[in-house]
PDB file of C-alpha atoms in Angstrom:
ATOM      1  CA  MET A   1     -95.629 -45.543 -60.230  1.00 73.00           C
ATOM      2  CA  SER A   2     -95.606 -46.885 -63.791  1.00 81.00           C
ATOM      3  CA  ASP A   3     -95.529 -44.791 -66.922  1.00 89.00           C
ATOM      4  CA  PHE A   4     -98.865 -44.680 -68.743  1.00 96.00           C
ATOM      5  CA  GLU A   5    -100.025 -43.733 -72.232  1.00 96.00           C
ATOM      6  CA  THR A   6    -103.428 -42.285 -71.345  1.00 97.00           C
ATOM      7  CA  ILE A   7    -102.939 -41.175 -67.737  1.00 97.00           C
ATOM      8  CA  VAL A   8    -100.601 -38.502 -66.395  1.00 97.00           C
ATOM      9  CA  VAL A   9     -99.332 -38.881 -62.831  1.00 97.00           C
ATOM     10  CA  ASN A  10     -97.711 -35.937 -61.047  1.00 97.00           C
ATOM     11  CA  ARG A  11     -96.334 -35.887 -57.512  1.00 97.00           C
ATOM     12  CA  ASP A  12     -96.177 -32.874 -55.194  1.00 97.00           C
ATOM     13  CA  GLY A  13     -94.802 -34.199 -51.938  1.00 96.00           C
ATOM     14  CA  ALA A  14     -97.379 -36.554 -50.467  1.00 97.00           C
ATOM     15  CA  VAL A  15    -100.059 -35.585 -53.000  1.00 98.00           C
ATOM     16  CA  LEU A  16    -100.425 -37.551 -56.214  1.00 98.00           C
ATOM     17  CA  THR A  17    -102.504 -36.030 -59.016  1.00 98.00           C
ATOM     18  CA  VAL A  18    -103.824 -38.543 -61.527  1.00 98.00           C
ATOM     19  CA  THR A  19    -105.135 -37.004 -64.755  1.00 98.00           C
ATOM     20  CA  LEU A  20    -107.184 -38.855 -67.361  1.00 98.00           C
ATOM     21  CA  ASN A  21    -105.413 -37.635 -70.474  1.00 98.00           C
ATOM     22  CA  ARG A  22    -107.330 -38.023 -73.730  1.00 97.00           C
ATOM     23  CA  PRO A  23    -108.632 -34.461 -74.041  1.00 97.00           C
ATOM     24  CA  ASP A  24    -109.268 -34.786 -77.777  1.00 96.00           C
ATOM     25  CA  ARG A  25    -111.801 -37.542 -76.938  1.00 96.00           C
ATOM     26  CA  TYR A  26    -113.121 -35.831 -73.788  1.00 97.00           C
ATOM     27  CA  ASN A  27    -111.153 -38.432 -71.805  1.00 98.00           C
ATOM     28  CA  ALA A  28    -113.375 -41.247 -73.036  1.00 97.00           C
ATOM     29  CA  PHE A  29    -112.182 -44.635 -71.839  1.00 96.00           C
ATOM     30  CA  SER A  30    -110.307 -46.456 -74.552  1.00 94.00           C
ATOM     31  CA  GLN A  31    -109.303 -50.046 -73.875  1.00 92.00           C
ATOM     32  CA  THR A  32    -105.858 -48.731 -72.954  1.00 95.00           C
ATOM     33  CA  MET A  33    -107.143 -46.154 -70.458  1.00 96.00           C
ATOM     34  CA  HIS A  34    -109.503 -48.738 -68.965  1.00 95.00           C
ATOM     35  CA  ARG A  35    -106.580 -51.081 -68.345  1.00 94.00           C
ATOM     36  CA  GLU A  36    -104.206 -48.355 -67.139  1.00 96.00           C
ATOM     37  CA  LEU A  37    -106.548 -46.849 -64.555  1.00 97.00           C
ATOM     38  CA  GLY A  38    -107.021 -50.247 -62.945  1.00 95.00           C
ATOM     39  CA  ARG A  39    -103.251 -50.734 -62.819  1.00 95.00           C
ATOM     40  CA  CYS A  40    -102.700 -47.244 -61.413  1.00 96.00           C
ATOM     41  CA  LEU A  41    -105.198 -47.879 -58.609  1.00 96.00           C
ATOM     42  CA  PHE A  42    -103.552 -51.219 -57.824  1.00 94.00           C
ATOM     43  CA  GLU A  43    -100.160 -49.554 -57.509  1.00 95.00           C
ATOM     44  CA  LEU A  44    -101.602 -46.903 -55.191  1.00 95.00           C
ATOM     45  CA  ARG A  45    -102.514 -49.597 -52.665  1.00 91.00           C
ATOM     46  CA  HIS A  46     -98.798 -50.227 -52.170  1.00 91.00           C
ATOM     47  CA  ASP A  47     -97.602 -46.612 -52.405  1.00 94.00           C
ATOM     48  CA  ARG A  48     -96.355 -45.456 -49.005  1.00 92.00           C
ATOM     49  CA  GLU A  49     -95.204 -42.059 -50.271  1.00 95.00           C
ATOM     50  CA  THR A  50     -98.709 -40.903 -51.154  1.00 97.00           C
ATOM     51  CA  ARG A  51    -101.112 -39.612 -48.518  1.00 97.00           C
ATOM     52  CA  LEU A  52    -103.705 -38.060 -50.813  1.00 98.00           C
ATOM     53  CA  VAL A  53    -104.839 -38.590 -54.417  1.00 98.00           C
ATOM     54  CA  ILE A  54    -106.461 -35.986 -56.670  1.00 98.00           C
ATOM     55  CA  LEU A  55    -108.212 -37.487 -59.693  1.00 98.00           C
ATOM     56  CA  THR A  56    -109.153 -35.189 -62.577  1.00 98.00           C
ATOM     57  CA  GLY A  57    -109.463 -34.937 -66.355  1.00 98.00           C
ATOM     58  CA  ALA A  58    -107.448 -33.031 -68.946  1.00 98.00           C
ATOM     59  CA  GLY A  59    -109.202 -30.368 -70.994  1.00 97.00           C
ATOM     60  CA  ARG A  60    -112.900 -29.545 -70.787  1.00 96.00           C
ATOM     61  CA  ALA A  61    -114.299 -32.855 -69.525  1.00 98.00           C
ATOM     62  CA  PHE A  62    -113.643 -35.240 -66.678  1.00 98.00           C
ATOM     63  CA  SER A  63    -114.600 -38.247 -68.794  1.00 98.00           C
ATOM     64  CA  ALA A  64    -117.170 -38.968 -71.483  1.00 97.00           C
ATOM     65  CA  GLY A  65    -117.357 -42.633 -70.459  1.00 95.00           C
ATOM     66  CA  GLY A  66    -116.720 -45.461 -72.882  1.00 91.00           C
ATOM     67  CA  ASP A  67    -115.226 -44.572 -76.251  1.00 89.00           C
ATOM     68  CA  MET A  68    -117.951 -45.302 -78.813  1.00 84.00           C
ATOM     69  CA  THR A  69    -115.510 -44.864 -81.694  1.00 83.00           C
ATOM     70  CA  GLU A  70    -113.797 -48.145 -80.828  1.00 81.00           C
ATOM     71  CA  ALA A  71    -115.082 -51.377 -82.335  1.00 75.00           C
ATOM     72  CA  PRO A  72    -117.719 -53.124 -80.173  1.00 75.00           C
ATOM     73  CA  PRO A  73    -116.324 -56.041 -78.177  1.00 75.00           C
ATOM     74  CA  ASP A  74    -117.195 -59.654 -78.806  1.00 74.00           C
ATOM     75  CA  ALA A  75    -118.104 -61.892 -75.865  1.00 74.00           C
ATOM     76  CA  ARG A  76    -114.494 -62.752 -75.035  1.00 79.00           C
ATOM     77  CA  GLU A  77    -113.340 -59.122 -75.235  1.00 82.00           C
ATOM     78  CA  PHE A  78    -116.265 -58.017 -73.044  1.00 80.00           C
ATOM     79  CA  ALA A  79    -115.368 -60.612 -70.412  1.00 81.00           C
ATOM     80  CA  HIS A  80    -111.787 -59.337 -70.367  1.00 81.00           C
ATOM     81  CA  GLY A  81    -112.970 -55.716 -70.162  1.00 82.00           C
ATOM     82  CA  ALA A  82    -115.398 -56.606 -67.384  1.00 83.00           C
ATOM     83  CA  SER A  83    -112.499 -58.007 -65.357  1.00 87.00           C
ATOM     84  CA  GLU A  84    -110.621 -54.731 -65.849  1.00 89.00           C
ATOM     85  CA  GLY A  85    -113.752 -52.776 -64.878  1.00 89.00           C
ATOM     86  CA  ARG A  86    -113.926 -54.783 -61.689  1.00 91.00           C
ATOM     87  CA  GLU A  87    -110.336 -53.761 -60.945  1.00 93.00           C
ATOM     88  CA  ILE A  88    -111.312 -50.088 -61.346  1.00 95.00           C
ATOM     89  CA  VAL A  89    -114.345 -50.278 -59.053  1.00 95.00           C
ATOM     90  CA  TYR A  90    -112.638 -52.326 -56.347  1.00 95.00           C
ATOM     91  CA  GLY A  91    -109.440 -50.335 -56.825  1.00 96.00           C
ATOM     92  CA  LEU A  92    -111.271 -47.139 -55.942  1.00 97.00           C
ATOM     93  CA  LEU A  93    -112.964 -48.788 -52.949  1.00 96.00           C
ATOM     94  CA  GLU A  94    -109.754 -50.356 -51.668  1.00 96.00           C
ATOM     95  CA  CYS A  95    -107.311 -47.508 -52.316  1.00 96.00           C
ATOM     96  CA  PRO A  96    -106.154 -46.626 -48.773  1.00 96.00           C
ATOM     97  CA  GLN A  97    -105.502 -42.942 -49.433  1.00 97.00           C
ATOM     98  CA  PRO A  98    -108.359 -40.424 -49.562  1.00 98.00           C
ATOM     99  CA  ILE A  99    -109.228 -39.585 -53.177  1.00 98.00           C
ATOM    100  CA  ILE A 100    -110.521 -36.147 -54.139  1.00 98.00           C
ATOM    101  CA  CYS A 101    -112.248 -36.007 -57.499  1.00 98.00           C
ATOM    102  CA  ARG A 102    -111.579 -32.637 -59.123  1.00 98.00           C
ATOM    103  CA  LEU A 103    -114.595 -32.675 -61.420  1.00 98.00           C
ATOM    104  CA  ASN A 104    -113.454 -30.155 -64.002  1.00 98.00           C
ATOM    105  CA  GLY A 105    -116.180 -30.980 -66.539  1.00 98.00           C
ATOM    106  CA  ASP A 106    -118.809 -33.503 -67.541  1.00 98.00           C
ATOM    107  CA  ALA A 107    -118.585 -37.025 -66.094  1.00 98.00           C
ATOM    108  CA  VAL A 108    -120.645 -39.511 -68.072  1.00 98.00           C
ATOM    109  CA  GLY A 109    -121.194 -43.273 -67.844  1.00 97.00           C
ATOM    110  CA  LEU A 110    -118.063 -44.949 -66.528  1.00 96.00           C
ATOM    111  CA  GLY A 111    -116.659 -41.437 -66.008  1.00 98.00           C
ATOM    112  CA  ALA A 112    -119.505 -40.741 -63.581  1.00 98.00           C
ATOM    113  CA  THR A 113    -118.941 -44.045 -61.787  1.00 97.00           C
ATOM    114  CA  VAL A 114    -115.240 -43.307 -61.331  1.00 98.00           C
ATOM    115  CA  ALA A 115    -116.024 -39.839 -59.982  1.00 98.00           C
ATOM    116  CA  LEU A 116    -118.754 -41.024 -57.601  1.00 98.00           C
ATOM    117  CA  LEU A 117    -116.583 -43.782 -56.133  1.00 98.00           C
ATOM    118  CA  CYS A 118    -114.043 -41.173 -55.003  1.00 98.00           C
ATOM    119  CA  ASP A 119    -114.151 -40.062 -51.362  1.00 98.00           C
ATOM    120  CA  VAL A 120    -114.725 -36.351 -51.993  1.00 98.00           C
ATOM    121  CA  VAL A 121    -116.152 -34.904 -55.218  1.00 98.00           C
ATOM    122  CA  ILE A 122    -115.693 -31.183 -55.833  1.00 98.00           C
ATOM    123  CA  ALA A 123    -117.200 -30.033 -59.114  1.00 98.00           C
ATOM    124  CA  ALA A 124    -117.096 -26.923 -61.226  1.00 98.00           C
ATOM    125  CA  ASP A 125    -120.622 -25.565 -61.452  1.00 98.00           C
ATOM    126  CA  THR A 126    -120.402 -25.906 -65.240  1.00 98.00           C
ATOM    127  CA  ALA A 127    -120.021 -29.691 -64.998  1.00 98.00           C
ATOM    128  CA  ARG A 128    -122.746 -32.271 -65.418  1.00 98.00           C
ATOM    129  CA  ILE A 129    -122.850 -35.856 -64.212  1.00 98.00           C
ATOM    130  CA  GLY A 130    -124.929 -38.743 -65.472  1.00 98.00           C
ATOM    131  CA  ASP A 131    -125.059 -42.333 -66.643  1.00 97.00           C
ATOM    132  CA  PRO A 132    -126.745 -42.656 -70.050  1.00 96.00           C
ATOM    133  CA  HIS A 133    -125.971 -46.353 -70.615  1.00 96.00           C
ATOM    134  CA  VAL A 134    -129.664 -46.942 -71.384  1.00 96.00           C
ATOM    135  CA  ARG A 135    -129.500 -44.444 -74.231  1.00 96.00           C
ATOM    136  CA  MET A 136    -126.961 -46.767 -75.835  1.00 95.00           C
ATOM    137  CA  GLY A 137    -129.133 -49.822 -75.206  1.00 96.00           C
ATOM    138  CA  LEU A 138    -126.936 -50.940 -72.293  1.00 96.00           C
ATOM    139  CA  VAL A 139    -127.286 -51.787 -68.621  1.00 95.00           C
ATOM    140  CA  ALA A 140    -125.311 -49.451 -66.326  1.00 95.00           C
ATOM    141  CA  GLY A 141    -123.364 -52.478 -65.189  1.00 92.00           C
ATOM    142  CA  ASP A 142    -119.876 -51.027 -64.768  1.00 91.00           C
ATOM    143  CA  GLY A 143    -120.710 -49.450 -61.412  1.00 94.00           C
ATOM    144  CA  GLY A 144    -123.569 -47.028 -62.051  1.00 95.00           C
ATOM    145  CA  ALA A 145    -126.246 -49.410 -60.779  1.00 96.00           C
ATOM    146  CA  LEU A 146    -124.094 -49.919 -57.681  1.00 95.00           C
ATOM    147  CA  ILE A 147    -123.162 -46.407 -56.583  1.00 97.00           C
ATOM    148  CA  TRP A 148    -126.123 -44.223 -57.611  1.00 97.00           C
ATOM    149  CA  PRO A 149    -128.690 -45.918 -55.298  1.00 96.00           C
ATOM    150  CA  LEU A 150    -126.243 -45.747 -52.401  1.00 95.00           C
ATOM    151  CA  LEU A 151    -125.795 -41.995 -52.835  1.00 97.00           C
ATOM    152  CA  VAL A 152    -129.286 -40.734 -53.730  1.00 97.00           C
ATOM    153  CA  GLY A 153    -131.561 -43.684 -52.887  1.00 97.00           C
ATOM    154  CA  PRO A 154    -133.291 -46.199 -55.162  1.00 97.00           C
ATOM    155  CA  MET A 155    -136.090 -43.912 -56.353  1.00 97.00           C
ATOM    156  CA  LEU A 156    -133.899 -41.113 -57.735  1.00 98.00           C
ATOM    157  CA  ALA A 157    -131.290 -43.601 -58.930  1.00 98.00           C
ATOM    158  CA  LYS A 158    -133.900 -45.418 -61.002  1.00 98.00           C
ATOM    159  CA  TYR A 159    -135.075 -42.170 -62.533  1.00 98.00           C
ATOM    160  CA  TYR A 160    -131.612 -41.023 -63.578  1.00 98.00           C
ATOM    161  CA  LEU A 161    -130.364 -44.456 -64.661  1.00 98.00           C
ATOM    162  CA  LEU A 162    -133.529 -45.291 -66.608  1.00 98.00           C
ATOM    163  CA  THR A 163    -133.649 -41.933 -68.389  1.00 97.00           C
ATOM    164  CA  GLY A 164    -129.926 -41.277 -68.716  1.00 97.00           C
ATOM    165  CA  ASP A 165    -130.492 -37.607 -67.859  1.00 97.00           C
ATOM    166  CA  LEU A 166    -127.424 -35.582 -66.903  1.00 98.00           C
ATOM    167  CA  VAL A 167    -127.497 -33.727 -63.567  1.00 98.00           C
ATOM    168  CA  PRO A 168    -125.981 -30.215 -63.326  1.00 98.00           C
ATOM    169  CA  ALA A 169    -123.310 -30.032 -60.634  1.00 98.00           C
ATOM    170  CA  THR A 170    -125.258 -27.577 -58.506  1.00 98.00           C
ATOM    171  CA  GLN A 171    -128.227 -29.947 -58.415  1.00 98.00           C
ATOM    172  CA  ALA A 172    -125.969 -32.964 -57.881  1.00 98.00           C
ATOM    173  CA  ALA A 173    -124.585 -31.309 -54.744  1.00 98.00           C
ATOM    174  CA  GLN A 174    -128.112 -30.637 -53.451  1.00 98.00           C
ATOM    175  CA  LEU A 175    -129.046 -34.284 -54.018  1.00 97.00           C
ATOM    176  CA  GLY A 176    -125.967 -35.537 -52.162  1.00 97.00           C
ATOM    177  CA  LEU A 177    -124.617 -37.127 -55.326  1.00 98.00           C
ATOM    178  CA  ILE A 178    -121.385 -35.120 -54.997  1.00 98.00           C
ATOM    179  CA  THR A 179    -119.756 -33.276 -52.105  1.00 98.00           C
ATOM    180  CA  ARG A 180    -120.039 -29.722 -53.406  1.00 98.00           C
ATOM    181  CA  SER A 181    -120.226 -27.510 -56.466  1.00 98.00           C
ATOM    182  CA  VAL A 182    -118.218 -24.298 -56.787  1.00 98.00           C
ATOM    183  CA  PRO A 183    -117.760 -21.679 -59.514  1.00 98.00           C
ATOM    184  CA  ALA A 184    -115.393 -23.020 -62.159  1.00 98.00           C
ATOM    185  CA  ALA A 185    -112.870 -20.260 -61.417  1.00 98.00           C
ATOM    186  CA  ALA A 186    -112.755 -21.357 -57.771  1.00 98.00           C
ATOM    187  CA  LEU A 187    -112.349 -25.083 -58.408  1.00 98.00           C
ATOM    188  CA  ASP A 188    -108.587 -25.287 -57.890  1.00 98.00           C
ATOM    189  CA  ALA A 189    -108.694 -23.161 -54.741  1.00 98.00           C
ATOM    190  CA  GLU A 190    -111.461 -25.314 -53.252  1.00 98.00           C
ATOM    191  CA  VAL A 191    -109.651 -28.553 -54.092  1.00 98.00           C
ATOM    192  CA  ALA A 192    -106.470 -27.158 -52.539  1.00 98.00           C
ATOM    193  CA  ALA A 193    -108.343 -26.139 -49.391  1.00 98.00           C
ATOM    194  CA  VAL A 194    -109.906 -29.564 -48.931  1.00 98.00           C
ATOM    195  CA  ALA A 195    -106.581 -31.249 -49.689  1.00 98.00           C
ATOM    196  CA  SER A 196    -104.884 -29.115 -47.036  1.00 98.00           C
ATOM    197  CA  LYS A 197    -107.538 -30.058 -44.489  1.00 98.00           C
ATOM    198  CA  LEU A 198    -107.143 -33.758 -45.216  1.00 98.00           C
ATOM    199  CA  LEU A 199    -103.351 -33.590 -45.126  1.00 98.00           C
ATOM    200  CA  ALA A 200    -103.560 -32.044 -41.660  1.00 98.00           C
ATOM    201  CA  GLY A 201    -105.434 -35.089 -40.380  1.00 97.00           C
ATOM    202  CA  ALA A 202    -104.153 -38.347 -38.924  1.00 97.00           C
ATOM    203  CA  PRO A 203    -103.314 -40.675 -41.842  1.00 96.00           C
ATOM    204  CA  LEU A 204    -104.074 -43.992 -40.155  1.00 96.00           C
ATOM    205  CA  ALA A 205    -107.332 -42.725 -38.692  1.00 98.00           C
ATOM    206  CA  GLN A 206    -108.420 -41.450 -42.104  1.00 97.00           C
ATOM    207  CA  GLN A 207    -107.443 -44.647 -43.895  1.00 96.00           C
ATOM    208  CA  PHE A 208    -109.171 -46.947 -41.419  1.00 97.00           C
ATOM    209  CA  THR A 209    -112.272 -44.735 -41.353  1.00 97.00           C
ATOM    210  CA  LYS A 210    -112.423 -44.930 -45.148  1.00 97.00           C
ATOM    211  CA  ARG A 211    -111.932 -48.692 -44.993  1.00 96.00           C
ATOM    212  CA  SER A 212    -114.741 -49.036 -42.456  1.00 97.00           C
ATOM    213  CA  ILE A 213    -117.192 -47.033 -44.557  1.00 96.00           C
ATOM    214  CA  ASN A 214    -116.210 -48.771 -47.776  1.00 96.00           C
ATOM    215  CA  ALA A 215    -116.693 -52.192 -46.175  1.00 96.00           C
ATOM    216  CA  ALA A 216    -120.431 -51.642 -46.595  1.00 93.00           C
ATOM    217  CA  LEU A 217    -119.952 -50.531 -50.208  1.00 93.00           C
ATOM    218  CA  LYS A 218    -117.812 -53.605 -50.927  1.00 93.00           C
ATOM    219  CA  SER A 219    -120.453 -55.818 -49.345  1.00 94.00           C
ATOM    220  CA  MET A 220    -123.060 -54.334 -51.679  1.00 91.00           C
ATOM    221  CA  ALA A 221    -120.672 -54.711 -54.610  1.00 92.00           C
ATOM    222  CA  ALA A 222    -120.223 -58.382 -53.775  1.00 91.00           C
ATOM    223  CA  LEU A 223    -124.001 -58.856 -53.984  1.00 91.00           C
ATOM    224  CA  GLN A 224    -124.688 -56.774 -57.063  1.00 92.00           C
ATOM    225  CA  PHE A 225    -121.715 -55.807 -59.195  1.00 91.00           C
ATOM    226  CA  ASP A 226    -121.029 -59.077 -61.021  1.00 90.00           C
ATOM    227  CA  LEU A 227    -124.757 -59.475 -61.685  1.00 93.00           C
ATOM    228  CA  SER A 228    -125.060 -56.039 -63.272  1.00 94.00           C
ATOM    229  CA  LEU A 229    -121.888 -56.620 -65.295  1.00 91.00           C
ATOM    230  CA  GLY A 230    -123.417 -59.840 -66.605  1.00 91.00           C
ATOM    231  CA  TYR A 231    -126.590 -58.011 -67.607  1.00 93.00           C
ATOM    232  CA  GLU A 232    -124.494 -55.400 -69.358  1.00 93.00           C
ATOM    233  CA  GLY A 233    -122.765 -58.184 -71.263  1.00 90.00           C
ATOM    234  CA  VAL A 234    -126.136 -59.414 -72.514  1.00 91.00           C
ATOM    235  CA  THR A 235    -127.056 -55.944 -73.764  1.00 94.00           C
ATOM    236  CA  VAL A 236    -123.646 -55.375 -75.377  1.00 91.00           C
ATOM    237  CA  LEU A 237    -124.561 -58.188 -77.757  1.00 89.00           C
ATOM    238  CA  SER A 238    -128.127 -56.955 -78.332  1.00 93.00           C
ATOM    239  CA  ALA A 239    -129.618 -55.527 -81.519  1.00 94.00           C
ATOM    240  CA  ASP A 240    -130.653 -52.409 -79.589  1.00 95.00           C
ATOM    241  CA  HIS A 241    -127.045 -51.643 -78.712  1.00 94.00           C
ATOM    242  CA  ALA A 242    -125.984 -52.174 -82.316  1.00 92.00           C
ATOM    243  CA  GLU A 243    -128.726 -49.752 -83.356  1.00 94.00           C
ATOM    244  CA  ALA A 244    -127.607 -47.212 -80.748  1.00 93.00           C
ATOM    245  CA  ARG A 245    -124.028 -47.373 -82.017  1.00 91.00           C
ATOM    246  CA  ALA A 246    -125.189 -46.890 -85.602  1.00 92.00           C
ATOM    247  CA  ALA A 247    -127.358 -43.953 -84.567  1.00 93.00           C
ATOM    248  CA  PHE A 248    -124.404 -42.421 -82.701  1.00 89.00           C
ATOM    249  CA  VAL A 249    -122.223 -42.570 -85.815  1.00 88.00           C
ATOM    250  CA  GLU A 250    -125.029 -41.311 -88.056  1.00 92.00           C
ATOM    251  CA  LYS A 251    -125.992 -38.554 -85.589  1.00 91.00           C
ATOM    252  CA  ARG A 252    -129.645 -39.543 -85.316  1.00 95.00           C
ATOM    253  CA  LYS A 253    -131.993 -40.875 -82.642  1.00 94.00           C
ATOM    254  CA  PRO A 254    -131.917 -44.659 -82.187  1.00 94.00           C
ATOM    255  CA  ARG A 255    -134.974 -46.760 -82.963  1.00 94.00           C
ATOM    256  CA  PHE A 256    -135.078 -49.403 -80.244  1.00 95.00           C
ATOM    257  CA  LYS A 257    -137.069 -52.624 -80.690  1.00 92.00           C
ATOM    258  CA  GLY A 258    -136.369 -54.438 -77.442  1.00 89.00           C
ATOM    259  CA  ALA A 259    -134.131 -57.037 -79.006  1.00 84.00           C
TER     260      ALA A 259
END
């Protein structure tokens, strides 16, 4: 496994723990982290030492999504970033090993997408999960519009993606958005217990079962993902997104005009 700037990878036997490591920015995805997570997932496809992956965040959050402190991309930069985003989404779907998301804190935007594309999501009850792309004048094109309807159905997905509301972990578990929510103090014990159960299983049977289930998700991604990414690209260049970014910096509510 490569060395990374924004991701920490630790091995314990057959278990690989991948930690998003920008705690001072709540693990928001910089361009570097965006690129490195895609590369990490690609390398996992060819990693025969690893039977199980645990994906988590450093500090208080899992991931705050895209880093709004970075300069907005132009059309060429967005196209390049969209290609990297595709590598993340398909990397999670095609990673042969089971992936447990240890949701230690809030997962927002792309952070929520990454968490929800894992195979098992165990969250601290203090965590929240949501995709507020619309609040920044953007389409949830980097995977949110793909995975939310598949987990909670179109009606609830439209509500949460159109409002950008965050869902408390306990409610997310009840909705079937995540696997389960546990008291924060019990998170590590619960992750360890599930990891132990998975490690006791038959590796090939698990991997091919995952592949069979994810074939349907990949089929849906083939129909929808590039379309939603394209729509997001349109909104990245919109006046409403520019206004949302300005409002974020100025700590005020945006005034959208539909342009």
